[in-house]
Coordinates of C-alpha atoms in Angstrom, one line a residue:
Chain A
M1 CA 23.6 -20.8 139.9
S2 CA 23.8 -23.3 136.8
N3 CA 22.2 -20.4 134.7
I4 CA 25.1 -17.9 135.9
Q5 CA 27.9 -20.0 134.1
P6 CA 26.9 -20.0 130.7
E7 CA 26.1 -16.7 130.7
V8 CA 30.2 -15.6 131.5
V9 CA 30.9 -18.2 128.7
T10 CA 28.7 -16.2 126.3
T11 CA 30.9 -12.6 127.1
D12 CA 34.1 -14.3 127.1
R13 CA 33.5 -15.8 123.3
I14 CA 32.0 -12.1 122.2
V15 CA 34.8 -10.4 123.4
N16 CA 37.2 -13.0 121.3
E17 CA 35.5 -12.9 118.7
R18 CA 35.4 -8.5 118.6
K19 CA 39.3 -8.9 119.7
E20 CA 40.3 -10.7 116.0
T21 CA 37.4 -8.0 113.8
H22 CA 40.8 -5.4 113.0
F23 CA 43.0 -7.8 111.4
H24 CA 40.3 -10.4 110.0
Q25 CA 38.2 -7.6 108.7
F26 CA 41.0 -6.1 107.3
W27 CA 42.0 -9.5 105.9
K28 CA 38.4 -10.5 104.7
E29 CA 38.0 -7.3 102.7
F30 CA 42.1 -7.5 100.9
R31 CA 41.3 -11.2 100.1
K32 CA 39.2 -10.2 97.7
K33 CA 41.4 -7.9 95.8
K34 CA 43.1 -10.8 93.9
P35 CA 45.6 -8.6 91.8
A36 CA 46.4 -7.1 95.0
L37 CA 46.8 -10.5 96.7
I38 CA 48.7 -11.9 94.0
S39 CA 50.7 -9.0 93.8
L40 CA 51.8 -9.0 97.9
F41 CA 52.8 -13.1 96.8
F42 CA 55.0 -12.1 94.3
I43 CA 56.5 -10.0 97.1
L44 CA 56.6 -11.9 99.8
F45 CA 58.2 -14.2 97.4
L46 CA 60.6 -11.3 96.1
I47 CA 61.5 -10.5 99.8
L48 CA 61.9 -14.3 101.0
I49 CA 64.5 -14.5 97.8
M50 CA 66.2 -11.5 99.0
I51 CA 67.0 -13.3 102.4
I52 CA 67.8 -16.9 101.2
G53 CA 68.8 -16.0 97.7
P54 CA 72.5 -16.1 97.6
S55 CA 72.9 -19.1 99.6
V56 CA 70.4 -21.0 97.2
V57 CA 71.1 -19.8 93.5
P58 CA 72.6 -22.1 91.7
Y59 CA 75.7 -20.7 90.3
D60 CA 77.9 -18.1 91.4
P61 CA 76.7 -14.9 90.2
A62 CA 80.2 -13.9 89.9
K63 CA 82.2 -16.6 88.6
P64 CA 82.5 -16.3 84.4
D65 CA 82.3 -19.5 82.7
Y66 CA 84.0 -18.5 79.2
N67 CA 82.4 -21.7 77.7
R68 CA 79.1 -20.7 77.9
V69 CA 78.6 -16.9 76.5
L70 CA 75.7 -15.6 75.6
E71 CA 73.7 -18.5 75.7
S72 CA 70.3 -18.2 75.4
P73 CA 67.3 -19.9 78.1
T74 CA 68.1 -23.5 78.2
L75 CA 67.1 -26.1 81.1
E76 CA 70.7 -25.3 82.8
H77 CA 70.3 -21.4 82.4
F78 CA 66.6 -20.7 82.8
F79 CA 67.1 -17.7 82.1
G80 CA 70.5 -18.1 79.7
T81 CA 73.9 -16.3 80.4
D82 CA 75.8 -13.0 79.8
E83 CA 78.4 -12.0 78.1
F84 CA 80.7 -13.4 80.9
G85 CA 78.7 -16.6 80.6
R86 CA 77.4 -15.8 84.5
D87 CA 73.4 -17.3 84.8
I88 CA 71.4 -14.5 84.9
L89 CA 68.9 -16.0 86.8
S90 CA 71.8 -16.2 89.6
R91 CA 72.7 -12.7 89.5
L92 CA 69.1 -11.6 89.0
A93 CA 68.2 -13.3 92.4
V94 CA 71.5 -11.7 93.8
G95 CA 70.8 -8.5 92.7
A96 CA 66.8 -8.5 94.5
R97 CA 68.5 -7.7 97.8
L98 CA 70.6 -5.1 96.3
T99 CA 68.0 -3.5 94.0
L100 CA 65.0 -3.6 97.1
S101 CA 67.4 -3.0 100.1
V102 CA 68.0 0.4 98.2
S103 CA 64.4 1.5 97.1
I104 CA 62.9 0.4 100.3
S105 CA 65.5 1.8 102.5
A106 CA 65.2 5.4 100.1
V107 CA 61.5 5.3 100.1
L108 CA 61.4 4.5 104.4
L109 CA 64.0 7.1 105.0
G110 CA 61.6 9.8 102.5
A111 CA 58.4 8.9 104.6
V112 CA 60.3 9.1 107.9
F113 CA 61.0 12.7 107.2
G114 CA 58.6 13.3 105.5
T115 CA 55.8 12.2 107.9
I116 CA 57.7 14.3 110.7
L117 CA 57.9 17.7 108.7
G118 CA 54.0 16.7 107.3
L119 CA 52.6 16.3 110.9
V120 CA 54.8 19.2 112.0
S121 CA 53.3 21.4 109.3
G122 CA 49.6 20.2 109.5
F123 CA 49.8 20.7 113.4
F124 CA 51.3 24.1 113.9
G125 CA 50.5 25.8 110.6
K126 CA 50.5 29.6 109.8
L127 CA 54.2 30.3 108.8
L128 CA 55.7 27.2 109.9
D129 CA 53.1 25.2 107.7
R130 CA 53.4 28.0 104.5
S131 CA 57.7 27.9 104.4
I132 CA 57.3 24.0 104.5
M133 CA 54.9 23.5 101.9
R134 CA 56.4 26.1 99.5
V135 CA 59.8 24.4 99.9
C136 CA 57.9 21.8 99.1
D137 CA 56.6 23.0 96.2
V138 CA 60.1 23.7 94.6
L139 CA 60.6 20.3 95.3
F140 CA 57.7 19.2 93.1
A141 CA 58.3 21.8 90.3
F142 CA 61.3 19.3 89.3
P143 CA 60.8 16.0 87.7
D144 CA 61.8 13.0 90.0
L145 CA 64.3 11.7 88.4
I146 CA 66.1 14.9 87.0
L147 CA 66.5 15.9 91.1
A148 CA 67.7 12.4 92.3
I149 CA 70.3 12.8 88.9
G150 CA 71.3 16.4 90.3
I151 CA 71.6 15.3 93.6
V152 CA 73.5 12.0 92.7
A153 CA 76.1 14.5 90.1
I154 CA 76.7 16.9 93.6
L155 CA 77.4 13.9 96.0
G156 CA 79.1 11.9 93.2
P157 CA 77.6 8.1 92.5
G158 CA 77.1 5.4 94.5
L159 CA 74.3 3.4 96.0
R160 CA 74.5 5.6 99.3
N161 CA 74.6 9.1 96.8
V162 CA 71.3 6.8 95.5
I163 CA 69.0 6.2 98.5
I164 CA 70.1 9.9 99.4
A165 CA 68.6 11.0 96.1
V166 CA 65.4 8.6 95.6
S167 CA 64.2 9.6 99.7
F168 CA 64.9 13.1 98.9
F169 CA 62.3 13.0 96.3
S170 CA 59.8 11.2 98.0
I171 CA 60.0 13.3 100.9
P172 CA 57.6 16.2 99.8
S173 CA 54.7 13.4 99.0
F174 CA 54.9 12.2 101.7
A175 CA 54.8 15.4 103.9
R176 CA 52.3 16.9 101.6
I177 CA 49.7 13.8 102.2
V178 CA 50.5 13.6 106.1
R179 CA 49.7 17.2 106.4
S180 CA 46.3 16.7 104.9
A181 CA 46.1 13.9 107.0
T182 CA 46.7 15.6 110.0
L183 CA 44.7 19.3 109.0
E184 CA 41.7 16.7 109.0
T185 CA 42.6 14.8 112.1
K186 CA 43.5 17.9 114.7
E187 CA 39.9 19.5 113.7
M188 CA 38.2 16.2 115.8
L189 CA 36.6 16.4 118.9
F190 CA 38.8 14.3 120.0
V191 CA 42.0 16.2 120.3
E192 CA 40.5 19.1 122.4
A193 CA 39.2 16.7 125.0
T194 CA 42.6 15.1 124.7
R195 CA 44.5 18.4 125.4
S196 CA 41.4 19.3 128.3
I197 CA 43.4 16.5 130.1
G198 CA 46.5 18.4 130.0
A199 CA 47.9 16.0 127.0
S200 CA 50.7 18.4 125.2
N201 CA 51.2 19.4 121.8
R202 CA 53.9 16.7 121.2
R203 CA 51.7 13.8 122.6
I204 CA 48.7 15.0 120.4
I205 CA 51.0 14.9 118.0
W206 CA 52.9 11.6 118.7
K207 CA 50.2 9.4 120.4
H208 CA 46.4 10.6 118.8
I209 CA 47.3 12.3 115.1
F210 CA 50.5 10.2 114.2
P211 CA 48.1 6.9 114.3
E212 CA 45.3 8.7 112.0
T213 CA 47.3 8.9 109.3
V214 CA 49.3 5.6 109.5
P215 CA 47.1 3.7 106.9
T216 CA 47.5 6.6 104.4
I217 CA 51.3 6.1 105.5
I218 CA 51.2 2.5 104.6
V219 CA 49.3 2.7 101.4
Y220 CA 51.5 5.0 100.2
F221 CA 54.7 3.5 101.0
T222 CA 54.3 0.7 98.9
M223 CA 53.3 2.5 96.1
K224 CA 56.5 4.8 96.6
V225 CA 58.7 1.5 96.9
G226 CA 57.5 1.2 93.1
T227 CA 58.9 4.3 91.8
A228 CA 61.3 3.9 93.8
I229 CA 62.9 0.9 92.6
L230 CA 62.4 2.3 88.9
A231 CA 64.7 5.2 90.0
A232 CA 66.8 3.5 91.3
A233 CA 67.3 0.8 88.3
S234 CA 67.2 4.6 86.2
L235 CA 70.1 6.4 88.5
S236 CA 72.3 2.6 87.9
F237 CA 71.4 2.4 84.0
L238 CA 73.0 6.0 83.9
G239 CA 75.8 4.7 85.3
L240 CA 75.2 6.8 88.7
G241 CA 73.9 4.4 90.8
A242 CA 75.4 0.6 91.6
E243 CA 78.8 -0.4 90.5
P244 CA 78.3 -1.9 86.2
S245 CA 79.5 -5.0 87.4
S246 CA 77.5 -6.0 90.3
P247 CA 73.9 -7.8 90.2
D248 CA 72.4 -4.6 90.4
W249 CA 68.6 -5.1 87.9
G250 CA 69.1 -1.9 86.7
A251 CA 73.2 -2.1 85.8
M252 CA 72.7 -5.5 84.7
L253 CA 69.8 -4.0 81.9
S254 CA 72.5 -1.2 81.4
K255 CA 74.9 -3.1 80.7
S256 CA 73.4 -5.7 78.4
R257 CA 71.9 -3.4 75.9
D258 CA 74.7 -3.5 73.2
Y259 CA 73.6 -7.4 72.6
I260 CA 69.8 -6.3 72.6
D261 CA 70.1 -7.3 69.4
S262 CA 72.1 -10.5 69.4
S263 CA 70.7 -11.8 72.6
F264 CA 67.6 -10.8 73.7
H265 CA 67.3 -12.6 76.9
L266 CA 70.4 -10.6 78.7
V267 CA 67.4 -7.4 78.4
F268 CA 64.4 -9.3 78.5
F269 CA 64.7 -10.7 82.1
P270 CA 65.7 -7.9 83.8
G271 CA 63.7 -5.7 82.5
L272 CA 60.8 -7.8 83.2
I273 CA 61.9 -8.2 86.8
I274 CA 61.7 -4.9 87.2
F275 CA 58.5 -4.1 85.6
L276 CA 57.2 -7.2 87.3
T277 CA 58.0 -5.8 90.5
V278 CA 56.5 -2.3 90.0
L279 CA 53.5 -3.6 89.3
A280 CA 53.1 -5.6 92.1
F281 CA 54.2 -2.8 94.3
N282 CA 51.4 -0.8 92.9
L283 CA 48.8 -3.3 92.5
L284 CA 49.6 -3.8 96.3
G285 CA 49.4 -0.4 96.8
D286 CA 46.1 -0.2 94.9
G287 CA 44.6 -2.8 96.9
L288 CA 46.0 -1.5 100.4
R289 CA 44.1 1.9 99.6
D290 CA 40.5 0.4 98.7
V291 CA 40.6 -1.5 101.8
L292 CA 42.3 1.3 104.5
D293 CA 40.7 3.8 102.9
P294 CA 37.9 4.7 103.9
K295 CA 37.1 7.6 101.6
T296 CA 36.6 4.9 98.6
K297 CA 35.1 2.4 100.9
D298 CA 31.3 2.1 99.4
Chain B
M1 CA 34.5 32.4 150.3
N2 CA 35.3 29.4 149.6
H3 CA 34.8 29.6 145.6
I4 CA 36.5 27.3 143.5
L5 CA 36.3 29.4 140.6
Q6 CA 35.8 32.9 139.8
V7 CA 35.5 34.5 136.7
N8 CA 35.9 38.2 136.5
N9 CA 34.7 40.5 133.7
L10 CA 35.7 37.5 131.1
Q11 CA 35.6 38.8 127.4
T12 CA 36.5 36.7 124.6
A13 CA 36.1 38.0 121.2
F14 CA 37.0 36.1 117.7
K15 CA 38.4 37.2 114.6
T16 CA 36.8 37.6 111.4
D17 CA 37.1 39.3 108.4
K18 CA 35.8 42.4 110.3
G19 CA 38.1 42.5 112.8
M20 CA 37.5 41.2 115.8
Q21 CA 34.1 40.2 117.1
T22 CA 33.8 40.4 120.9
V23 CA 31.3 36.7 121.6
V24 CA 31.4 36.9 125.4
H25 CA 31.1 40.6 127.2
G26 CA 32.4 40.7 130.4
I27 CA 30.8 38.0 132.2
S28 CA 31.1 37.2 135.6
F29 CA 29.9 34.3 137.9
H30 CA 31.8 32.0 140.5
V31 CA 30.8 28.5 141.4
D32 CA 31.7 27.3 144.8
K33 CA 32.5 23.9 146.0
G34 CA 30.1 20.9 146.0
E35 CA 27.8 23.6 143.9
I36 CA 26.3 22.7 140.6
V37 CA 26.4 25.9 138.5
G38 CA 23.8 25.5 135.0
I39 CA 24.6 28.1 132.5
V40 CA 21.4 28.0 129.6
G41 CA 21.0 30.3 126.7
E42 CA 20.4 29.3 123.0
S43 CA 22.8 28.6 120.5
G44 CA 25.2 30.6 119.5
C45 CA 24.9 33.0 122.8
G46 CA 28.4 32.1 124.0
K47 CA 28.0 29.3 126.6
S48 CA 30.4 27.1 125.0
V49 CA 32.8 29.5 123.9
T50 CA 32.7 30.5 127.6
S51 CA 33.9 26.9 128.8
L52 CA 36.5 26.9 126.4
S53 CA 37.9 30.1 127.7
I54 CA 38.5 28.7 131.2
M55 CA 40.4 25.9 130.1
R56 CA 42.1 27.7 127.9
L57 CA 41.3 25.7 125.1
L58 CA 40.2 28.2 122.0
H59 CA 43.7 27.5 120.5
D60 CA 42.4 25.5 117.6
T61 CA 39.6 28.7 117.0
P62 CA 40.5 31.8 116.1
G63 CA 38.8 33.0 119.1
K64 CA 40.9 35.0 121.9
I65 CA 40.3 35.9 125.6
T66 CA 40.8 39.6 125.6
G67 CA 40.2 40.6 129.1
G68 CA 39.0 39.8 132.7
Q69 CA 40.1 37.4 135.0
V70 CA 40.0 33.2 135.5
I71 CA 40.3 32.8 138.8
Y72 CA 41.0 29.3 140.4
N73 CA 42.3 28.7 144.1
D74 CA 43.7 32.4 144.0
H75 CA 45.6 31.7 140.4
D76 CA 44.4 33.4 137.8
L77 CA 44.5 31.1 135.0
L78 CA 44.5 33.7 132.1
R79 CA 48.2 34.4 133.1
L80 CA 49.6 31.1 134.0
P81 CA 52.3 30.0 131.0
E82 CA 51.3 26.9 128.5
S83 CA 53.0 25.3 130.1
S84 CA 51.8 25.2 133.5
M85 CA 48.4 25.5 132.7
K86 CA 48.8 21.8 131.1
G87 CA 49.4 20.6 134.8
Y88 CA 45.7 22.2 135.7
R89 CA 43.8 20.8 132.6
G90 CA 42.8 17.0 133.2
K91 CA 44.3 17.8 137.0
E92 CA 42.0 20.2 138.3
L93 CA 39.9 21.5 135.9
A94 CA 38.6 18.2 133.9
M95 CA 35.5 18.5 131.1
I96 CA 33.1 16.8 129.5
F97 CA 32.2 17.1 125.3
Q98 CA 28.9 17.1 124.0
E99 CA 29.5 15.0 121.5
P100 CA 30.7 11.2 123.2
M101 CA 30.9 10.2 119.7
T102 CA 34.0 11.9 118.2
S103 CA 35.4 12.8 122.0
L104 CA 37.2 9.5 121.9
N105 CA 40.1 8.7 119.4
P106 CA 38.4 5.8 117.4
V107 CA 42.0 3.9 116.8
L108 CA 43.2 3.8 120.3
K109 CA 41.7 1.2 123.2
I110 CA 39.3 2.8 125.8
G111 CA 42.3 1.6 128.1
K112 CA 45.2 3.1 126.6
Q113 CA 43.2 6.7 126.7
L114 CA 41.9 6.5 129.6
R115 CA 45.4 5.7 131.1
E116 CA 46.8 9.1 129.6
P117 CA 45.6 11.7 132.3
I118 CA 46.2 9.0 135.2
Q119 CA 49.8 8.3 134.4
L120 CA 50.5 12.6 133.0
H121 CA 49.1 13.6 136.4
L122 CA 49.5 11.1 138.8
K123 CA 52.7 10.2 137.8
M124 CA 51.8 6.4 138.2
S125 CA 53.3 3.2 135.9
K126 CA 51.5 1.7 133.6
A127 CA 50.1 -0.9 135.4
D128 CA 48.9 0.9 138.6
A129 CA 47.4 3.2 136.3
A130 CA 45.1 0.5 134.5
E131 CA 44.8 -0.6 137.8
H132 CA 43.2 2.8 138.7
A133 CA 41.2 3.0 135.7
V134 CA 39.2 0.2 136.1
K135 CA 38.7 0.9 139.4
V136 CA 37.2 4.6 137.8
L137 CA 35.0 2.9 135.1
E138 CA 33.2 0.8 137.6
S139 CA 32.5 3.7 139.7
V140 CA 30.6 5.4 136.8
G141 CA 28.9 2.3 136.2
I142 CA 30.2 0.4 133.8
P143 CA 30.0 -3.1 133.8
R144 CA 32.8 -5.5 133.0
A145 CA 35.1 -2.8 132.9
K146 CA 38.3 -4.9 132.8
D147 CA 37.3 -6.0 128.9
I148 CA 36.0 -2.7 128.0
M149 CA 39.6 -1.3 128.5
E150 CA 40.8 -3.4 125.9
E151 CA 37.7 -2.5 123.3
Y152 CA 37.9 0.2 120.5
P153 CA 35.5 3.2 121.2
H154 CA 32.8 1.9 118.2
Q155 CA 32.3 -1.0 120.2
L156 CA 30.8 1.2 122.9
S157 CA 27.3 2.3 122.8
G158 CA 27.1 6.3 122.7
G159 CA 25.5 6.3 126.5
M160 CA 28.5 4.2 127.2
R161 CA 31.1 5.8 125.5
Q162 CA 29.6 9.4 127.6
R163 CA 30.2 7.4 130.8
V164 CA 33.8 6.5 129.3
M165 CA 34.4 10.2 128.8
I166 CA 33.0 10.7 132.6
A167 CA 35.6 8.1 133.6
M168 CA 38.0 10.0 132.1
A169 CA 37.4 13.5 133.2
I170 CA 37.0 12.5 136.8
S171 CA 39.9 10.0 137.2
C172 CA 42.0 12.8 138.7
K173 CA 39.9 13.8 141.0
P174 CA 39.3 17.6 139.7
S175 CA 37.9 19.8 141.9
L176 CA 35.7 21.4 138.6
L177 CA 34.2 19.2 136.3
I178 CA 32.7 21.6 133.6
A179 CA 30.4 19.4 131.2
D180 CA 29.3 21.0 128.0
E181 CA 26.2 19.7 126.6
P182 CA 27.1 16.1 128.3
T183 CA 23.8 14.8 127.3
T184 CA 22.6 16.6 124.1
A185 CA 23.4 13.8 122.2
L186 CA 22.0 11.1 124.4
D187 CA 18.7 9.4 124.4
V188 CA 15.8 10.6 127.0
T189 CA 16.8 7.4 129.2
I190 CA 20.4 7.5 129.0
Q191 CA 20.6 11.0 129.8
A192 CA 18.4 10.7 133.2
Q193 CA 20.7 7.8 133.5
I194 CA 24.0 10.3 132.7
L195 CA 22.5 12.7 135.3
S196 CA 22.2 11.3 138.3
L197 CA 25.6 9.2 137.6
M198 CA 27.0 13.0 137.5
K199 CA 25.4 13.9 140.7
E200 CA 26.0 10.8 142.6
I201 CA 29.5 11.9 141.8
Q202 CA 29.6 15.4 142.2
K203 CA 28.7 14.6 146.0
E204 CA 31.0 11.5 146.2
N205 CA 33.7 14.0 145.6
D206 CA 32.8 17.4 146.7
M207 CA 33.2 18.9 143.4
G208 CA 31.7 21.7 141.5
I209 CA 30.3 21.3 138.0
L210 CA 29.6 24.0 135.6
M211 CA 26.7 22.8 133.4
I212 CA 26.2 24.0 130.3
T213 CA 23.2 22.9 128.8
H214 CA 20.3 25.0 126.5
D215 CA 17.6 22.4 128.0
L216 CA 15.9 23.8 131.1
G217 CA 15.2 20.0 132.0
V218 CA 18.5 19.2 133.2
V219 CA 18.7 22.2 134.7
A220 CA 16.0 21.7 137.2
E221 CA 17.1 18.4 137.2
V222 CA 20.9 18.3 138.4
C223 CA 21.5 22.4 139.1
N224 CA 21.4 24.1 142.2
R225 CA 22.1 27.9 140.8
V226 CA 21.4 29.2 137.5
I227 CA 23.1 31.7 134.5
V228 CA 21.5 33.2 131.8
M229 CA 23.3 33.9 129.1
Y230 CA 22.0 36.0 125.8
A231 CA 24.1 37.3 123.0
G232 CA 27.3 37.1 124.9
R233 CA 25.9 38.7 128.5
V234 CA 24.7 37.3 131.7
V235 CA 21.2 38.4 131.9
E236 CA 19.8 36.9 135.2
E237 CA 21.2 34.6 137.4
T238 CA 19.7 33.2 140.7
T239 CA 19.0 29.9 142.3
V240 CA 17.0 27.0 140.6
E241 CA 13.7 27.3 143.0
L242 CA 13.6 31.2 142.2
L243 CA 14.2 31.0 138.3
F244 CA 11.5 29.0 137.9
E245 CA 9.0 30.3 140.6
N246 CA 9.8 33.8 139.6
P247 CA 11.4 34.2 136.5
K248 CA 12.1 37.9 135.9
H249 CA 14.2 38.5 132.8
P250 CA 11.4 38.2 129.4
Y251 CA 14.1 35.8 128.1
T252 CA 14.3 33.5 130.5
K253 CA 10.1 33.9 130.5
G254 CA 10.3 33.1 127.3
L255 CA 12.6 30.1 127.6
I256 CA 10.5 28.4 130.5
A257 CA 7.3 28.9 128.6
S258 CA 9.4 27.0 125.3
V259 CA 9.0 24.0 127.7
P260 CA 6.1 21.8 126.7
K261 CA 4.1 20.9 129.6
I262 CA 2.2 17.3 130.1
G263 CA -1.2 18.3 130.6
S264 CA -1.6 21.1 128.5
G265 CA -3.5 20.1 125.7
S266 CA -2.8 20.5 121.8
K267 CA -1.7 24.3 122.1
R268 CA 1.1 24.8 120.2
L269 CA 4.3 25.5 121.9
H270 CA 5.4 28.6 122.5
S271 CA 8.5 30.3 121.3
I272 CA 10.9 32.9 121.1
P273 CA 9.8 35.0 117.8
G274 CA 13.6 35.8 116.0
T275 CA 16.8 34.5 116.4
V276 CA 20.2 35.7 118.6
P277 CA 21.1 38.5 116.5
S278 CA 24.8 38.2 115.3
P279 CA 27.9 39.7 116.7
T280 CA 28.5 41.5 113.9
N281 CA 25.4 43.4 114.1
M282 CA 24.1 44.0 117.9
P283 CA 21.7 46.2 119.0
T284 CA 22.5 49.4 120.5
G285 CA 20.7 49.0 123.8
C286 CA 19.4 45.7 125.1
K287 CA 21.0 43.1 122.7
F288 CA 17.0 41.5 123.7
A289 CA 15.0 44.2 123.1
P290 CA 13.7 42.8 119.4
R291 CA 12.8 40.0 120.8
C292 CA 11.0 41.2 123.6
K293 CA 7.2 41.3 123.9
D294 CA 7.5 43.8 127.3
V295 CA 9.6 46.0 125.2
M296 CA 10.1 49.9 126.1
D297 CA 11.0 52.9 124.0
F298 CA 14.5 53.1 125.9
C299 CA 15.3 49.7 125.6
H300 CA 16.6 50.3 122.2
T301 CA 18.8 53.0 122.6
E302 CA 20.2 52.1 126.0
E303 CA 21.8 49.1 127.8
P304 CA 20.9 48.1 131.4
G305 CA 23.1 46.6 133.5
L306 CA 23.2 43.4 135.9
I307 CA 21.4 44.5 139.0
E308 CA 21.0 42.2 142.3
E309 CA 18.5 41.8 145.0
D310 CA 17.8 39.0 147.6
G311 CA 20.0 36.6 145.6
H312 CA 18.3 37.4 142.4
S313 CA 20.1 39.1 139.2
C314 CA 18.7 40.3 136.4
R315 CA 19.8 42.6 133.3
C316 CA 16.3 44.3 132.5
W317 CA 14.7 47.5 132.6
L318 CA 11.6 46.6 133.7
Y319 CA 13.5 45.7 137.3
Q320 CA 15.2 48.7 137.3
D321 CA 14.7 52.8 136.7
Q322 CA 16.8 54.4 133.6
R323 CA 18.9 55.9 135.6
Q324 CA 20.2 53.7 138.4
G325 CA 20.8 51.5 135.8
A326 CA 23.1 53.9 133.8
M327 CA 24.8 54.8 137.2
T328 CA 25.4 51.0 137.4
E329 CA 26.9 50.4 134.0

């Protein structure tokens, strides 16, 4: 009897170790990608600012202070003040919520529609596939920003329409990558095996093919957020997005370009933060791809 | 008669650049309750296509059923709409595939995949289905079944995965199990275990099994009756005992002679010369004539019919005169 007890313990331990492997393995690999890791922390920091930003900023981002107009960075105002004497650091912190929520929701919307189209297109094939892909090709033919400007021009300026425009141009790219992942998965034997137990098409797509495409979608989503931030900022810069007076990063950049000669910091800090954020999302995407995509693994 | 499955004159064709090519030419056979029927033949003779046709799983291939009937319990499966066919797959007819390595979804836990047919067909709640799944896993001889439910396919060995596949196939107590080379990808000791497990399960549930294989050893081990296929046709059909004692068709004789025998010295292994003719380039007469050692002149011009004699059918001119064959065709 005495030698049965230890054996049970060992099996339990093995099972526990196995349960952890999935996330652990991912983390162990990901930890080695230093740029991606730093980017992840930067993005987490931005998200934190997004949530708590408005309640911790030292100055009211909307309140003008005409005694301190266009002040260069000082200890009181780390990033200086703008033409109305508003604290730029506070404005950027509050603007994070605006800029990030616009771009993330736009990409999310694009990812949802693109994924559905890609799954359907790849799974059913034939005429449906061909027509969806040709429509995507047409959308691909336009440069992203031109397409977005066109859509905003039709729908009218405003943040809601920026979201629609940016999501619209991310749909075809998501549709295409999800389609190719679907085509690959569809041929696997387990899809046939699942059909042989009587599963419907909808079930096969949703429960068996979709999970297989998730890593690809995560990677692409991260990279696309960078593009979307840039696009949203560009639209705001052109006056098609956020209200010029709002602390949106693109709008801040746009308003401050008149002062580029006299007060460089006005342009520099919004530009820097856009640059760093886009870079962070791209580096994170690269790192995730290296870890999640089996094809790039050695 | 208690045939659970009766296949009549099944024809399946594949779409190619040169038009439709028939790969299964009017195959007929039946499987009785509690019987294991083997389909033997070399690669490309249409065994797997036959099994996929019965399950109507040609969906993802360029294949199409062009004629015949597949009668299961008085229903012609080929005439059912796809929506009712779904109710048969997994519930009435289940299938085990050749490669246990790829037949399970690598990103889903075993438990989730096992629960799928149970929840689908037996309309059980998640918890009941999980309990049922553990019972089935235990019945196929998997130790620590509860833990396995929480594991992923890559954590299991090939033999274990094939057991899981068998568990999944029998979880809804189908009356017919189609096993498409279930042991080909496994090593020999595991093969023996899986085969004896299948025999055991078949006795317990009184199922019919259609065992598709190219391995005559497997046939001798488990089957009651054997169908030998060549180039999309049945060339011989009889009981296992008769087949091994008295093979009639030259092709069957060749197959049996190709099996290595212990104690036969260092002689070279027998092999049948040539390969299966491609569907685009079929000989006009008997399809086996170009490779046959007993070939006669008119074998090349006319195809023999499948003639039954004392429960032993054979498609060969050696056992029938030309006129009789021509009449039955």
